[in-house]
């Protein structure tokens, strides 16, 4: 399931790329990505709200996440993926 989010989620794709650049193996990246999703979805459940990709990207921007430069690069190289989140 986490692997499928890399196709549709901008931050998940950026996270996958970041970990791949660090030399992590595919299965290791997917496990850590699944853990991140688990935390996000638990928070959504706890607050009784739906997941909102745009909101999550804004939070990453606000917190100066190291994923921000990777996301910016993805927006340049693959604008079709990014158009739904801008």
CSV table of C-alpha atoms in Angstrom, one decimal:
chain,number,residue,atom,x,y,z
A,1,UNK,CA,0.0,0.0,0.0
A,2,UNK,CA,2.7,2.5,0.9
A,3,UNK,CA,4.5,1.8,-2.4
A,4,UNK,CA,1.4,2.8,-4.3
A,5,UNK,CA,1.3,6.2,-2.6
A,6,UNK,CA,4.6,7.0,-4.2
A,7,UNK,CA,2.7,7.2,-7.5
A,8,UNK,CA,0.0,9.6,-6.3
A,9,UNK,CA,1.5,11.6,-3.4
A,10,UNK,CA,4.1,14.3,-4.0
A,11,UNK,CA,5.7,14.2,-0.6
A,12,UNK,CA,5.8,10.3,-0.6
A,13,UNK,CA,7.6,10.4,-3.9
A,14,UNK,CA,10.0,13.0,-2.6
A,15,UNK,CA,10.6,10.9,0.6
A,16,UNK,CA,11.2,7.8,-1.5
A,17,UNK,CA,13.7,9.7,-3.7
A,18,UNK,CA,15.5,11.1,-0.6
A,19,UNK,CA,15.9,7.7,1.0
A,20,UNK,CA,17.0,6.1,-2.3
A,21,UNK,CA,19.7,8.8,-2.6
A,22,UNK,CA,20.9,7.9,0.9
A,23,UNK,CA,21.4,4.3,-0.3
A,24,UNK,CA,18.4,2.7,1.4
A,25,UNK,CA,16.9,-0.5,0.0
A,26,UNK,CA,13.4,-0.5,-1.6
A,27,UNK,CA,11.8,-2.6,1.2
A,28,UNK,CA,13.4,-0.5,3.9
A,29,UNK,CA,12.1,2.7,2.3
A,30,UNK,CA,8.6,1.2,2.0
A,31,UNK,CA,8.5,0.2,5.7
A,32,UNK,CA,9.5,3.7,6.9
A,33,UNK,CA,7.1,5.3,4.5
A,34,UNK,CA,4.3,3.0,5.8
A,35,UNK,CA,5.2,4.1,9.3
A,36,UNK,CA,4.9,7.8,8.3
A,37,UNK,CA,1.5,7.2,6.7
A,38,UNK,CA,0.4,5.3,9.8
A,39,UNK,CA,1.2,8.4,11.9
A,40,UNK,CA,-0.6,10.7,9.5
A,41,UNK,CA,-3.7,8.6,9.2
A,42,UNK,CA,-3.9,8.1,13.0
A,43,UNK,CA,-3.8,11.9,13.4
A,44,UNK,CA,-6.6,12.3,10.8
A,45,UNK,CA,-8.7,9.6,12.6
A,46,UNK,CA,-8.0,11.2,16.0
A,47,UNK,CA,-9.0,14.7,14.8
A,48,UNK,CA,-11.9,13.3,12.7
A,49,UNK,CA,-10.8,14.9,9.5
A,50,UNK,CA,-9.9,13.6,6.1
A,51,UNK,CA,-6.4,13.5,4.7
A,52,UNK,CA,-5.5,16.6,2.7
A,53,UNK,CA,-2.3,16.5,0.6
A,54,UNK,CA,-2.2,20.3,0.1
A,55,UNK,CA,-2.4,20.8,3.9
A,56,UNK,CA,0.4,18.3,4.5
A,57,UNK,CA,2.6,20.0,1.9
A,58,UNK,CA,2.0,23.3,3.6
A,59,UNK,CA,3.0,21.9,7.0
A,60,UNK,CA,6.2,20.5,5.5
A,61,UNK,CA,6.9,24.0,4.0
A,62,UNK,CA,6.2,25.6,7.4
A,63,UNK,CA,8.5,23.3,9.2
A,64,UNK,CA,11.3,23.7,6.6
A,65,UNK,CA,11.3,20.0,5.9
A,66,UNK,CA,14.4,18.6,4.0
A,67,UNK,CA,11.8,17.2,1.5
A,68,UNK,CA,11.0,20.7,0.2
A,69,UNK,CA,14.0,21.0,-2.2
A,70,UNK,CA,13.2,17.5,-3.5
A,71,UNK,CA,9.5,18.5,-4.0
A,72,UNK,CA,10.6,21.6,-5.9
A,73,UNK,CA,12.8,19.6,-8.2
A,74,UNK,CA,9.9,17.1,-8.8
A,75,UNK,CA,7.7,20.0,-9.7
A,76,UNK,CA,10.2,21.1,-12.3
A,77,UNK,CA,10.9,17.7,-13.8
A,78,UNK,CA,7.4,16.2,-13.6
A,79,UNK,CA,4.7,19.0,-13.6
A,80,UNK,CA,1.9,16.5,-14.6
A,81,UNK,CA,2.3,14.7,-11.2
A,82,UNK,CA,2.3,18.0,-9.4
A,83,UNK,CA,-0.5,19.9,-11.0
A,84,UNK,CA,-3.1,18.3,-8.7
A,85,UNK,CA,-1.3,19.7,-5.6
A,86,UNK,CA,-0.7,23.3,-6.6
